[in-house]
XYZ file of C-alpha atoms in Angstrom:
117
model
C 21.192 -74.876 -115.022
C 22.072 -70.923 -115.196
C 19.609 -70.900 -112.153
C 20.991 -73.203 -110.273
C 24.622 -71.538 -110.446
C 22.858 -68.115 -109.288
C 21.277 -69.459 -106.481
C 25.311 -70.886 -105.642
C 26.766 -68.020 -106.127
C 24.071 -66.066 -104.011
C 24.461 -68.602 -100.905
C 28.137 -68.284 -100.998
C 28.292 -64.740 -100.791
C 26.493 -64.325 -97.852
C 27.896 -67.239 -96.778
C 32.132 -65.674 -97.304
C 29.723 -62.290 -95.678
C 28.689 -64.004 -92.251
C 32.375 -65.388 -92.341
C 33.865 -61.716 -93.007
C 31.650 -60.396 -89.898
C 33.273 -63.408 -87.259
C 36.264 -62.878 -88.928
C 36.410 -59.356 -87.754
C 35.018 -60.720 -83.963
C 37.781 -63.445 -84.033
C 40.682 -60.624 -84.649
C 39.228 -58.294 -82.287
C 39.335 -60.781 -79.757
C 42.723 -62.167 -80.068
C 44.053 -58.944 -80.691
C 43.223 -58.136 -77.083
C 44.076 -61.879 -75.899
C 47.203 -61.108 -74.098
C 45.542 -59.083 -71.548
C 43.182 -62.174 -70.181
C 46.319 -64.360 -70.651
C 47.771 -62.240 -68.447
C 45.132 -62.383 -66.410
C 44.930 -66.047 -65.897
C 48.023 -65.863 -64.192
C 46.943 -64.070 -61.308
C 46.958 -67.208 -58.457
C 43.122 -67.142 -56.358
C 41.230 -64.738 -59.042
C 42.604 -65.294 -62.427
C 40.384 -67.277 -63.176
C 37.690 -66.061 -62.996
C 39.202 -62.876 -64.242
C 40.758 -64.140 -67.247
C 37.578 -65.813 -68.312
C 35.102 -62.500 -66.612
C 37.049 -59.915 -69.607
C 37.041 -62.711 -72.582
C 34.071 -62.363 -72.278
C 33.538 -58.968 -72.649
C 36.505 -58.026 -74.891
C 34.493 -60.634 -77.194
C 30.718 -58.195 -76.469
C 32.790 -55.161 -77.466
C 34.219 -57.185 -80.356
C 30.216 -57.756 -81.021
C 29.454 -54.407 -81.121
C 32.688 -52.524 -82.372
C 32.876 -55.097 -85.069
C 28.896 -54.666 -86.871
C 28.995 -50.876 -87.238
C 32.601 -51.778 -89.000
C 31.729 -54.284 -91.445
C 28.400 -52.350 -92.186
C 30.890 -49.440 -93.317
C 33.294 -51.874 -95.432
C 30.559 -54.091 -96.123
C 28.971 -50.956 -98.555
C 32.685 -49.541 -99.640
C 32.311 -52.465 -101.605
C 28.987 -51.965 -102.630
C 29.661 -47.726 -103.907
C 31.632 -49.407 -106.567
C 28.876 -52.022 -108.342
C 25.865 -50.193 -106.940
C 26.468 -46.748 -105.128
C 22.859 -46.361 -103.523
C 23.520 -49.301 -101.853
C 26.312 -48.575 -101.080
C 25.162 -44.844 -99.673
C 22.948 -46.464 -97.924
C 24.543 -48.920 -95.973
C 27.225 -46.583 -95.290
C 24.722 -44.404 -93.451
C 23.473 -46.874 -91.529
C 27.346 -48.076 -90.615
C 27.968 -44.178 -89.604
C 24.904 -43.784 -88.059
C 25.167 -46.434 -85.471
C 28.846 -46.684 -84.981
C 27.453 -42.422 -83.898
C 24.680 -44.035 -81.783
C 27.651 -45.888 -80.860
C 29.980 -42.620 -79.554
C 27.354 -40.778 -78.933
C 26.007 -43.109 -75.446
C 29.859 -44.246 -74.294
C 30.288 -39.895 -74.450
C 27.028 -39.469 -72.385
C 27.818 -41.614 -70.030
C 30.692 -40.913 -69.894
C 29.755 -37.419 -68.659
C 27.412 -38.781 -66.316
C 30.083 -39.998 -64.759
C 32.320 -36.452 -64.535
C 28.566 -35.323 -63.277
C 28.994 -37.809 -60.504
C 32.027 -37.146 -59.798
C 32.401 -33.242 -59.230
C 28.378 -33.078 -57.798
C 30.660 -36.032 -54.482
């Protein structure tokens, strides 16, 4: 009976973790929803723009939410299991740093191309 309760609790914990990630993604998408709504008003190309920009915002929200969710997840673990929390915090910060590094390195390539042209 206790094993059944523990398994049920673990399942509920993972459901809440996954749901919190998707709530974070959809929250960011809803934050930018007015932009897609405004683009939908443009005649002839509004529908295409609205769909394309909405998809791009969704992909960007997924990319941004991965490290943010891991950092939030690790903050919760820091209290009860500090070793696990520090490991996940390092992983989240590493992913965030990698995303920022790739973003800034591409901006540098763009700036170099503009200055040479």
